[in-house]
Coordinates of C-alpha atoms and ligand atoms in Angstrom, one line a residue:
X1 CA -15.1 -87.0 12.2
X2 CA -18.2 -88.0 14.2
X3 CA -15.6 -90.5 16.5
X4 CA -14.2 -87.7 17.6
X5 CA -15.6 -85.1 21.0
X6 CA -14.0 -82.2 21.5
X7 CA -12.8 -80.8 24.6
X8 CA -12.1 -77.2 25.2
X9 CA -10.6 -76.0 28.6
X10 CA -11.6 -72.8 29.4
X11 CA -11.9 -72.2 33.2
X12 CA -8.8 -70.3 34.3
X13 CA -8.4 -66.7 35.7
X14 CA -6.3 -65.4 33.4
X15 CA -5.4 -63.0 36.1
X16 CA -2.5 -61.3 33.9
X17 CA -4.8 -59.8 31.8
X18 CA -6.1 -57.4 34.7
X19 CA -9.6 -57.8 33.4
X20 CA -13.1 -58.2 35.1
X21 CA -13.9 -60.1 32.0
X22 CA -12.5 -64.1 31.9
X23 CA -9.5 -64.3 29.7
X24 CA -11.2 -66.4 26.9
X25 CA -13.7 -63.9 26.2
X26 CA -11.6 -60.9 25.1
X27 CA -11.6 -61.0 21.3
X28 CA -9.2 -61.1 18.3
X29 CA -10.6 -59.9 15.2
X30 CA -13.8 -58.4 16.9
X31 CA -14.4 -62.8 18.2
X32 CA -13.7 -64.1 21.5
X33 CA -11.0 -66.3 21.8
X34 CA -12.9 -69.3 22.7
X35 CA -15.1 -68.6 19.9
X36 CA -12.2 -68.9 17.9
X37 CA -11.5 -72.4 19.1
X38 CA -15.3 -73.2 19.2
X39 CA -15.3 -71.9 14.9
X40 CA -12.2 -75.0 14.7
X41 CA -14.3 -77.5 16.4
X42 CA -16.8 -77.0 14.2
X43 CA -14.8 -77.5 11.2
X44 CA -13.7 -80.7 12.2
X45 CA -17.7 -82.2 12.3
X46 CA -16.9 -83.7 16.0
X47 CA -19.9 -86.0 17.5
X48 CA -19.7 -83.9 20.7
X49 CA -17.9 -80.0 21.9
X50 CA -17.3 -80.1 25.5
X51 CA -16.7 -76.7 27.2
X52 CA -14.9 -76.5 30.6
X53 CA -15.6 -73.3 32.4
X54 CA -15.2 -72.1 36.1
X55 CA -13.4 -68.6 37.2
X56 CA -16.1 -66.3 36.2
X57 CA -19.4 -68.3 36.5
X58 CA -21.8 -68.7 33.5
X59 CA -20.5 -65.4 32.1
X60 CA -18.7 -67.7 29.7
X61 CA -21.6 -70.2 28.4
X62 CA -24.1 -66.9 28.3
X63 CA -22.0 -64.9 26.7
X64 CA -21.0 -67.8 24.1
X65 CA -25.0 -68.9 23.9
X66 CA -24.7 -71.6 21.5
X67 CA -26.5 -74.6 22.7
X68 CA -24.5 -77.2 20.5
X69 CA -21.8 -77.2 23.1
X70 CA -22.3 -79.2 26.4
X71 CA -20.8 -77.0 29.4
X72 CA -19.1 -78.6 32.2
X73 CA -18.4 -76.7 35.3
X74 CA -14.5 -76.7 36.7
X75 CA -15.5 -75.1 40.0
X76 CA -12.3 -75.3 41.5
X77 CA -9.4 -74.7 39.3
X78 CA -6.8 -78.1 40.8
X79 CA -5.0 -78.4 37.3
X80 CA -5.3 -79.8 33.7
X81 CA -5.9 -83.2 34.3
X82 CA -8.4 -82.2 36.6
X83 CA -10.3 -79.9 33.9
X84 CA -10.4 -82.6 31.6
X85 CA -11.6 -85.4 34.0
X86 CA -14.5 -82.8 34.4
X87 CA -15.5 -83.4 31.1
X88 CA -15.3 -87.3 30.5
X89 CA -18.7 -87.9 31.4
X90 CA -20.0 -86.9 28.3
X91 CA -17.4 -89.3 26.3
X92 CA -17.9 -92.9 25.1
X93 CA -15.1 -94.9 25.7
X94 CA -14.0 -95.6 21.8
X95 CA -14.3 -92.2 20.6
X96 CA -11.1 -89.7 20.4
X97 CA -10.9 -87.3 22.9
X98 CA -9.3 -84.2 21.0
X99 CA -8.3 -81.2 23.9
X100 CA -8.3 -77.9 23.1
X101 CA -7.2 -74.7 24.7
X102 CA -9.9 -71.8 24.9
X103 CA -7.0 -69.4 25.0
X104 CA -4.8 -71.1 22.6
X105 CA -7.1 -69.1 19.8
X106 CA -5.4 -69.6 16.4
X107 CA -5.1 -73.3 16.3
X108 CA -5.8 -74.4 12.7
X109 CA -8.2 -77.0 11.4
X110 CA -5.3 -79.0 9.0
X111 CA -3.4 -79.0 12.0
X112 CA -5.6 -80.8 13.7
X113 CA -7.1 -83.1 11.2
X114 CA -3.4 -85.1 10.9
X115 CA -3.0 -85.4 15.1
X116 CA -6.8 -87.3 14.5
X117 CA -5.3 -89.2 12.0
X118 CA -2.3 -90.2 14.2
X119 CA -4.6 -90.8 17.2
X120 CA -6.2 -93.8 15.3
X121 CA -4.4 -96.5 17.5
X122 CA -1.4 -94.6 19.2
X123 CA -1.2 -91.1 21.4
X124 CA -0.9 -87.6 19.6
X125 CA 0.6 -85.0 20.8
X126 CA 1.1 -81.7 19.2
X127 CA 4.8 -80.2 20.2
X128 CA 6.9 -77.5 18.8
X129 CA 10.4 -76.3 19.2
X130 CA 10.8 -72.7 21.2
X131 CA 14.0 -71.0 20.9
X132 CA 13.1 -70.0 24.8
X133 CA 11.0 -72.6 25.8
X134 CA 10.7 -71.0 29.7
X135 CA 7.6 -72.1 31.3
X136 CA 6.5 -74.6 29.1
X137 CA 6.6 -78.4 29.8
X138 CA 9.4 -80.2 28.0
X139 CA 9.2 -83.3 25.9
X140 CA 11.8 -86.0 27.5
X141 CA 12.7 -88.7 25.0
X142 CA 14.7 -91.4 25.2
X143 CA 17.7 -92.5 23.3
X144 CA 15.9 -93.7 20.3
X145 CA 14.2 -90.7 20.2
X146 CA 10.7 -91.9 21.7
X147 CA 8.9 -89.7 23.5
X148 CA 8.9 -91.1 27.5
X149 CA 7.1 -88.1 29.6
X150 CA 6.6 -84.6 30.1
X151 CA 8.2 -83.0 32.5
X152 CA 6.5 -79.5 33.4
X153 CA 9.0 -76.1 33.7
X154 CA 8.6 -75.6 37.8
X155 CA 9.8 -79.6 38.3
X156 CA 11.9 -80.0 35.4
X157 CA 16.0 -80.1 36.4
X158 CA 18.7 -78.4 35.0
X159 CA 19.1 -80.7 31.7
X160 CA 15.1 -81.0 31.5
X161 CA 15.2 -77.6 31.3
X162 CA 17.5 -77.5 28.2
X163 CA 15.1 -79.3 26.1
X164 CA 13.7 -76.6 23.5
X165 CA 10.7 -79.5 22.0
X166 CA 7.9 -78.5 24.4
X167 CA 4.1 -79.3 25.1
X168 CA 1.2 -77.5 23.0
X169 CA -1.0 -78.8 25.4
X170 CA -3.5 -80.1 22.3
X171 CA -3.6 -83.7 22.4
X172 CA -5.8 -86.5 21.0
X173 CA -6.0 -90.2 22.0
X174 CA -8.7 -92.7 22.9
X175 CA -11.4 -91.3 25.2
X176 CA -11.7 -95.0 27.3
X177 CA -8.0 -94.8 28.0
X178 CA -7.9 -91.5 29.0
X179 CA -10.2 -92.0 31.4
X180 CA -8.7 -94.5 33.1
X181 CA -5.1 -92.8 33.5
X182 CA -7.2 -89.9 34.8
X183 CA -8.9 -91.9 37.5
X184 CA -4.9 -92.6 38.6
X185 CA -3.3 -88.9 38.5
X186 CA -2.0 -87.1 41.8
X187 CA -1.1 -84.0 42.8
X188 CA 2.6 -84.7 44.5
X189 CA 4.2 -82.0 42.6
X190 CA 6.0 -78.2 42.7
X191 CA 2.6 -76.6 41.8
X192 CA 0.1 -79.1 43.8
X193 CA -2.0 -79.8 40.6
X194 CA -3.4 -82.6 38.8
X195 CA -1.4 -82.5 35.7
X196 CA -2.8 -83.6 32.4
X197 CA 0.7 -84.2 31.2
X198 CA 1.3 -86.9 33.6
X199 CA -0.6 -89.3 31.5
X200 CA 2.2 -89.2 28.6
X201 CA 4.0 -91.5 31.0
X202 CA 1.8 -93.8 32.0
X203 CA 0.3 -94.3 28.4
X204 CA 3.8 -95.0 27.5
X205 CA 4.1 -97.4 30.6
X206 CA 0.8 -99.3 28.6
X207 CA 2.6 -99.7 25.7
X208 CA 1.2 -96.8 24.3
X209 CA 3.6 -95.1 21.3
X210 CA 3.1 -91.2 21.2
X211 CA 3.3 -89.8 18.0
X212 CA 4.0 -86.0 17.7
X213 CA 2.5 -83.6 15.3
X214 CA 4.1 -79.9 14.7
X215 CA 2.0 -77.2 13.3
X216 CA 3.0 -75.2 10.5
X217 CA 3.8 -72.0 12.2
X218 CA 4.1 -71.2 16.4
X219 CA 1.6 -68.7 16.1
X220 CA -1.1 -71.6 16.1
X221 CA -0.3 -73.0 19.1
X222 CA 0.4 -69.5 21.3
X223 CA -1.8 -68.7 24.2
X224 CA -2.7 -65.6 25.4
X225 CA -1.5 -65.0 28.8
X226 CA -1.5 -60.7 29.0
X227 CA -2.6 -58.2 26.9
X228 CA 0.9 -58.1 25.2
X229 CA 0.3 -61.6 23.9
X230 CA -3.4 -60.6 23.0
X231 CA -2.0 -57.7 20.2
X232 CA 0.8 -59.8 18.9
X233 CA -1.7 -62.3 18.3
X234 CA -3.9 -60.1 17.0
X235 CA -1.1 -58.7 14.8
X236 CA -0.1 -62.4 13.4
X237 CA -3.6 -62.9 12.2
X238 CA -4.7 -59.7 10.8
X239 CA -1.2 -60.1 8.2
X240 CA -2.5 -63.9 7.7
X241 CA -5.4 -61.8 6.6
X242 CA -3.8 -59.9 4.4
X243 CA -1.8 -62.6 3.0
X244 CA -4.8 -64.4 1.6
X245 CA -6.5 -61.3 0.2
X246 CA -3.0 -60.1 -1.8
X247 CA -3.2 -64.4 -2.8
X248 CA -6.4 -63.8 -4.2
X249 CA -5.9 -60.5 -6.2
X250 CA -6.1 -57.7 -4.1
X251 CA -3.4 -55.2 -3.7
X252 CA -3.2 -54.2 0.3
X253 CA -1.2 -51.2 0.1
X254 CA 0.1 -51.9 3.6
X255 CA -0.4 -55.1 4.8
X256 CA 0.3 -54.6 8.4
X257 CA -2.7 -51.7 8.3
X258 CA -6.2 -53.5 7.2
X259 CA -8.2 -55.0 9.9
X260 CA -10.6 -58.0 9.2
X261 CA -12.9 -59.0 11.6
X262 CA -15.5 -61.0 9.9
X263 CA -15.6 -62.9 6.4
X264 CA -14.6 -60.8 3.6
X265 CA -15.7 -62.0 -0.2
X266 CA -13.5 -60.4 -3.2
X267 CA -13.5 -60.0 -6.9
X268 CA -10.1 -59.0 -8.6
X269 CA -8.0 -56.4 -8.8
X270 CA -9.4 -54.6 -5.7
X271 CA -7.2 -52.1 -3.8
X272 CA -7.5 -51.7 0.0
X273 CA -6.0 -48.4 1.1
X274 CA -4.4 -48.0 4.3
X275 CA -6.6 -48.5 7.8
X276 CA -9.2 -50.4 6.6
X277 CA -11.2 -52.3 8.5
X278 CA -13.9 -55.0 7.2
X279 CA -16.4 -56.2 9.9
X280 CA -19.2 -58.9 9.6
X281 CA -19.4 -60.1 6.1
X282 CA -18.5 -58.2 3.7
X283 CA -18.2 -58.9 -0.2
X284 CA -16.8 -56.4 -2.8
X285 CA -17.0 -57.1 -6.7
X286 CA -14.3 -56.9 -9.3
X287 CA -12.5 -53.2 -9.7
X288 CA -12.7 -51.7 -6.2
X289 CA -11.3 -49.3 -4.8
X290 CA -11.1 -48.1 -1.0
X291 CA -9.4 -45.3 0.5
X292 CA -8.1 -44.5 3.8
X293 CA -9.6 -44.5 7.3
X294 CA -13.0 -46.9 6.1
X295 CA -14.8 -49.2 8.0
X296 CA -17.2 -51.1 6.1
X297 CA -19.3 -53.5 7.9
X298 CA -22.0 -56.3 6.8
X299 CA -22.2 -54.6 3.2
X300 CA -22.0 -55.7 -0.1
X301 CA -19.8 -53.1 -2.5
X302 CA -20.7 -53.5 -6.2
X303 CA -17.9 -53.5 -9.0
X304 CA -16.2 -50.4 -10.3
X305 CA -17.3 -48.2 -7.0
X306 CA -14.8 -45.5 -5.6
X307 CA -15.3 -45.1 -1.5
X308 CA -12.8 -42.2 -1.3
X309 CA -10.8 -42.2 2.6
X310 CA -12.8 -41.8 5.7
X311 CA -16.2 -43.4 5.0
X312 CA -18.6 -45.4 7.4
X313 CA -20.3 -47.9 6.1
X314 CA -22.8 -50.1 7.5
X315 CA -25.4 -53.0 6.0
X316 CA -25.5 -51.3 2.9
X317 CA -25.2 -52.0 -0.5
X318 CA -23.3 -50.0 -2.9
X319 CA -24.0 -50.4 -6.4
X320 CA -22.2 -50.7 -9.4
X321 CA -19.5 -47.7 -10.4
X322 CA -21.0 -45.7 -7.3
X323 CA -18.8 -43.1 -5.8
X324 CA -18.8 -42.6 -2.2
X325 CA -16.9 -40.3 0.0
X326 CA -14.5 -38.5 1.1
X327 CA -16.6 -38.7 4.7
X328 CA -19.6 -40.1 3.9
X329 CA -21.8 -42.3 6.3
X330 CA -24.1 -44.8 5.3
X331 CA -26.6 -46.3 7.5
X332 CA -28.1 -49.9 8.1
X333 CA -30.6 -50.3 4.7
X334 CA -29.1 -48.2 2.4
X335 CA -29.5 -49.4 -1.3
X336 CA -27.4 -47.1 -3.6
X337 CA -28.6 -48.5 -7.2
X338 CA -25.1 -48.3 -9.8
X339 CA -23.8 -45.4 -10.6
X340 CA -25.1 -42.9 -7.6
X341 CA -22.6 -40.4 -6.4
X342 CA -22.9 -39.6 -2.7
X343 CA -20.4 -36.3 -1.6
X344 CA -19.0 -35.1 1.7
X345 CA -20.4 -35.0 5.1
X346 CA -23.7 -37.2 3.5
X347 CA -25.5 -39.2 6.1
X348 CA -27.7 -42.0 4.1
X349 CA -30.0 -44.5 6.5
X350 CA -33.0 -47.0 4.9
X351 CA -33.0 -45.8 1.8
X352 CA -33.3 -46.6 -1.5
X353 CA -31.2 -44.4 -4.0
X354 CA -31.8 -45.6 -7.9
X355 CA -29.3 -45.2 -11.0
X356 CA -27.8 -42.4 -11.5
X357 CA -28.7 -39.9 -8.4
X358 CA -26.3 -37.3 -6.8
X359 CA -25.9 -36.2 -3.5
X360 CA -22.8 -34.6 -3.1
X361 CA -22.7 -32.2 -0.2
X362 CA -23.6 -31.6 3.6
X363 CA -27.3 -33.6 3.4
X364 CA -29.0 -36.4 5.6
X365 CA -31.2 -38.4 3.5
X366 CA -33.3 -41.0 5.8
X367 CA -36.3 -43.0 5.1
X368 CA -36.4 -42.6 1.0
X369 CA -37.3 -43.7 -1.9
X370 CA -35.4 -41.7 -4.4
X371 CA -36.0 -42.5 -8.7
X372 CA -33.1 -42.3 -10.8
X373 CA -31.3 -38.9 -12.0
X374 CA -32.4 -37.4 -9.1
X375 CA -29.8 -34.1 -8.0
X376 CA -30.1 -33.4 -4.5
X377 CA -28.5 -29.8 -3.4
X378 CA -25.9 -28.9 -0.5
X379 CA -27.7 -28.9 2.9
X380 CA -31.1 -31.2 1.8
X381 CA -32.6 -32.7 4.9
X382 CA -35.4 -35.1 4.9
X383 CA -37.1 -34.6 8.1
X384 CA -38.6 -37.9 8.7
X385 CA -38.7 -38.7 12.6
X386 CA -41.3 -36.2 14.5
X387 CA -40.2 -37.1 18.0
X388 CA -42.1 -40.6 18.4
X389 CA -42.8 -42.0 14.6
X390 CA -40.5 -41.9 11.3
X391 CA -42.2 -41.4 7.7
X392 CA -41.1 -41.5 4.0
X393 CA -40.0 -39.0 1.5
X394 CA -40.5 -40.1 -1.9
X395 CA -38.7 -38.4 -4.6
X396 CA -39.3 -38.7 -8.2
X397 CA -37.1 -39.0 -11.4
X398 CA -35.0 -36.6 -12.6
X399 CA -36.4 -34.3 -9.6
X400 CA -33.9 -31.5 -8.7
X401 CA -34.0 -30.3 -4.7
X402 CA -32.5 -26.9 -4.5
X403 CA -29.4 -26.6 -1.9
X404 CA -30.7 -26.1 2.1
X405 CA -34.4 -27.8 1.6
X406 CA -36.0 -29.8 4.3
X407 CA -38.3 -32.4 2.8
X408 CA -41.1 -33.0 6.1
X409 CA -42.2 -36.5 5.3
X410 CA -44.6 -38.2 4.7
X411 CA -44.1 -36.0 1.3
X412 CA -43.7 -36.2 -2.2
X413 CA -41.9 -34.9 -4.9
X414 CA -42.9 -35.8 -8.5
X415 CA -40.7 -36.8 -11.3
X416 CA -38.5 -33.9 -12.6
X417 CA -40.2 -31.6 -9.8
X418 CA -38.0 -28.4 -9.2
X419 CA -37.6 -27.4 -5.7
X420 CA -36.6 -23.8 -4.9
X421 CA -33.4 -23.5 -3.0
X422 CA -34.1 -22.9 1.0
X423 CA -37.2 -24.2 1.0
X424 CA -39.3 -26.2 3.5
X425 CA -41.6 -28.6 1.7
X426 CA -45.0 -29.6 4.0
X427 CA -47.1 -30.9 0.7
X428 CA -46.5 -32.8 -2.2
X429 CA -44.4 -31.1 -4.8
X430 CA -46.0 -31.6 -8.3
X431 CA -44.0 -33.0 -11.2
X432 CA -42.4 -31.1 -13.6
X433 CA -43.3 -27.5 -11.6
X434 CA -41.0 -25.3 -9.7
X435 CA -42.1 -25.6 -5.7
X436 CA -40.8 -23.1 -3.4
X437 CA -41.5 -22.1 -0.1
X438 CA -39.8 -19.2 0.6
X439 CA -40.7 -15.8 0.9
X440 CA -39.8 -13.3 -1.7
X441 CA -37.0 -11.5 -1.2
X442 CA -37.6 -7.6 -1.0
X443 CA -35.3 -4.4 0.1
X444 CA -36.1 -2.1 2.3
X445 CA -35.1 1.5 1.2
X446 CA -33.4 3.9 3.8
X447 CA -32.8 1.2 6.7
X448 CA -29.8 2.0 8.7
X449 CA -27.9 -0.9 10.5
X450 CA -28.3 -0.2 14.1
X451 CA -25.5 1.3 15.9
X452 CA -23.3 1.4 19.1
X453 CA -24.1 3.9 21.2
X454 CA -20.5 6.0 22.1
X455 CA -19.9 6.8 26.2
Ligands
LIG1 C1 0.2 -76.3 30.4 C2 0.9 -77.6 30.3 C3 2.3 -77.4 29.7 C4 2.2 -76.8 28.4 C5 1.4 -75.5 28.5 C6 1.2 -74.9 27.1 C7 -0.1 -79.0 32.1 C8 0.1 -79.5 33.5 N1 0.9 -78.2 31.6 O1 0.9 -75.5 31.3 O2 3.0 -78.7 29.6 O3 3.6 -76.5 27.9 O4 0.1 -75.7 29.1 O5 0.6 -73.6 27.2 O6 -1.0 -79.3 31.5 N2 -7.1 -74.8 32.9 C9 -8.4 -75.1 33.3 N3 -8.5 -75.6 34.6 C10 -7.5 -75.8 35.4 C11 -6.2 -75.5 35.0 C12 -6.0 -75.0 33.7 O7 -9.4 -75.0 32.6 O8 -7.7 -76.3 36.5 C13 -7.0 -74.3 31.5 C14 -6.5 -72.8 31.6 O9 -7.6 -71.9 31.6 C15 -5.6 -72.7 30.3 C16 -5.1 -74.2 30.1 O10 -6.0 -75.0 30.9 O11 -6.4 -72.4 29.2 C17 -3.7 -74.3 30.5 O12 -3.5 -74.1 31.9 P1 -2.3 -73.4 32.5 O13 -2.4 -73.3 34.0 O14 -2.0 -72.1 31.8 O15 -1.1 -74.4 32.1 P2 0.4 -74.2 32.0 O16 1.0 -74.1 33.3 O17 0.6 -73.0 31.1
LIG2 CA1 -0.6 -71.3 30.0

């Protein structure tokens, strides 16, 4: 819709939210709120995004850093129609002005797409119905039923204020009209700002018709004023989450405990256990299964794999029928080839791990290359980082490391090398020999424990 800019406002206090940080930045699934708005925008292929800031400074454009949106500065906050006339500089006069809210986070794209489409000749305006529409501005309409004016909450009377249809805020109309009802807004009201709103009635007064669009649920068109509202929000889209994961095949065992903060790709017949979360992108095949208590995070999870509960994973990729967990962590470049088992208490970080290779206990395995078959015992450490620069351990097929061995890279263990339990490996371990570094164990005859001496 390249006849169409996009305004966002975004430069109030927010000053419910007790926060140093400005309102639009605090997130909802891991993204700020404005970015939220900005990912809509984007959807709907507008010629121009115009972002309105203010309270806060450039903390907001910095922290957004995306140089596709032009920023306008609000420095003093005098209302609505004031933040928007900031903005109309960067318009042509026969494009579509859609505004946005940068704490109105959840709007959705459809939504928006049919207030364009109403916006082709007449005024749009998005309204809903509130069973307590406190503090909103109402829609007045007239006895036919056509919208006249909005009148806001603090100077609406007594029958205004039993209206329950009230203003989203979002509207879209013709950027050249717009302007010029701007030019002519004042400030003679109860709150002493330039009120957006005030231009329903004098586009009516043109012979404007304003046509209202509803969304499909509230949610869409809530802002976030406190913390409160922040959550429920939160809450509202994580089960939307949900929803479209149990649409596409996966069973949530309790939908109102996974957490989605990212893009999430998924085969059939996965199960998500309870307090999952799924950061970043994220795609898991056909036939997985994760337990409890898991955070998985930019990582691609193979089909058939197991992660048994409380398992941290992180840009990784899990191959085929693997099984991971219970407590297992696994670090930024980890590739587990299919099949692998990795046990409890198993830190794994840049690694490659091929078919077949078990680590099942109380190791940290960092920097490797490890072949296929490979058995690692309880309490293996690879010792790769000596204070100021990290090397490789390389580990052969088949190889089998005896429980509590430290592997000092750079080292090398040959294919179906045998390494002696308790051992510390400094040298390359040949392939197919038993390595051990130990010494041997002897017994000392007639040695006496040493005692307390009695006073
Ligand atoms: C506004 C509407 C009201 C509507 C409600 C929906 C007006 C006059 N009123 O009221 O009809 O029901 O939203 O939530 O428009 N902002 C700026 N600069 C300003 C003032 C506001 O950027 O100078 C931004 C705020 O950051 C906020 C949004 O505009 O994101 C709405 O402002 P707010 O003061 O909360 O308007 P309401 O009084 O809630
Ligand atoms: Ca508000």
């Amino acid at each position: 819709m390249s006849n169409v800019s996009v305004i966002i406002l975004a430069a109030g206090q927010g000053s419910r939210m007790k926060s140093s940080l400005p309102k639009v930045l605090h997130p909802i699934a891991g993204k700020a709120l404005l970015q939220h708005v900005i990912d809509t925008a984007y959807q709907l292929n507008a010629a121009k995004i115009i972002g309105v800031y203010g309270h806060g400074g450039d903390i907001v454009p910095k922290t957004i850093n995306d140089d596709n949106i032009n920023w306008v500065v609000q420095e003093e906050q005098l209302g609505t129609g004031h933040a928007v006339d900031q903005a109309m500089p960067e318009l042509k006069d026969n494009e579509t002005a859609l505004i946005l809210y940068g704490d109105v986070p959840l709007i959705k794209t459809e939504t928006l797409k049919h207030l364009i489409e109403q916006a082709k000749d007449d005024f749009a305006l998005l309204t809903v119905y509130l069973d307590d529409p406190a503090g909103y501005g109402r829609i007045v309409r007239n006895k036919a039923g056509q919208v006249e004016r909005i009148v806001e909450h603090k100077d609406a009377s007594e029958t205004e204020k039993q209206i329950t249809e009230i203003n989203t805020g979002i509207l879209a109309v013709n950027a050249g009209e717009l302007r010029s009802w701007l030019k002519r807004l004042d400030n003679s009201n109860a709150q002493g700002e330039y009120y957006l709103t005030d231009v329903i009635a004098m586009a009516v007064n043109d012979g404007m018709a304003i046509k209202t669009v509803h969304p499909e649920s509230e949610e869409e068109v809530l802002g976030v004023n406190s913390r409160l509202q922040l959550a429920e929000l939160e809450s509202f889209y994580q089960l939307s989450n949900a929803q479209g994961l149990m649409a596409q095949g996966v069973t949530v065992i309790d939908p109102a405990r996974l957490d989605i903060r990212g893009n999430v790709t998924v085969g059939n017949d996965v199960t998500l256990d309870i307090n999952v979360i799924l950061e970043g992108d994220v795609v898991i095949g056909d036939n997985v299964r994760v337990g409890a208590n898991c955070v998985i995070k930019d990582a691609t999870i193979d089909s058939g794999v197991v992660i048994q509960p409380m398992c941290h994973i992180e840009q990784a990729q899990i191959g085929a029928g693997s099984k991971v967990g219970p407590f297992a962590r696994i670090r930024p470049g980890t590739k587990l080839s299919s099949e692998t088992h990795v046990g409890n208490f198993v830190e794994i970080k840049n690694a490659n791990i091929d078919k077949g290779s078990k680590i099942n206990h109380l190791s940290y395995i960092g920097d490797t290359d490890m072949g296929k078959g490979v058995n690692i015992g309880a309490g293996t450490i690879t010792c790769n980082y000596d204070g100021a620069n990290k090397f490789r351990t390389e580990i052969g097929d088949n190889a089998f490391i005896g429980s509590d061995t430290q592997l000092i890279a750079p080292v090398k263990v040959g294919d179906g090398a045998t390494i002696g339990a308790g051992s510390t490996i400094t040298k390359d371990a040949p392939e197919n020999e038993l390595t051990l570094s130990r010494s041997k164990q002897t017994s000392i005859k007639g040695w006496k424990r040493p005692t307390k001496s009695r006073k």
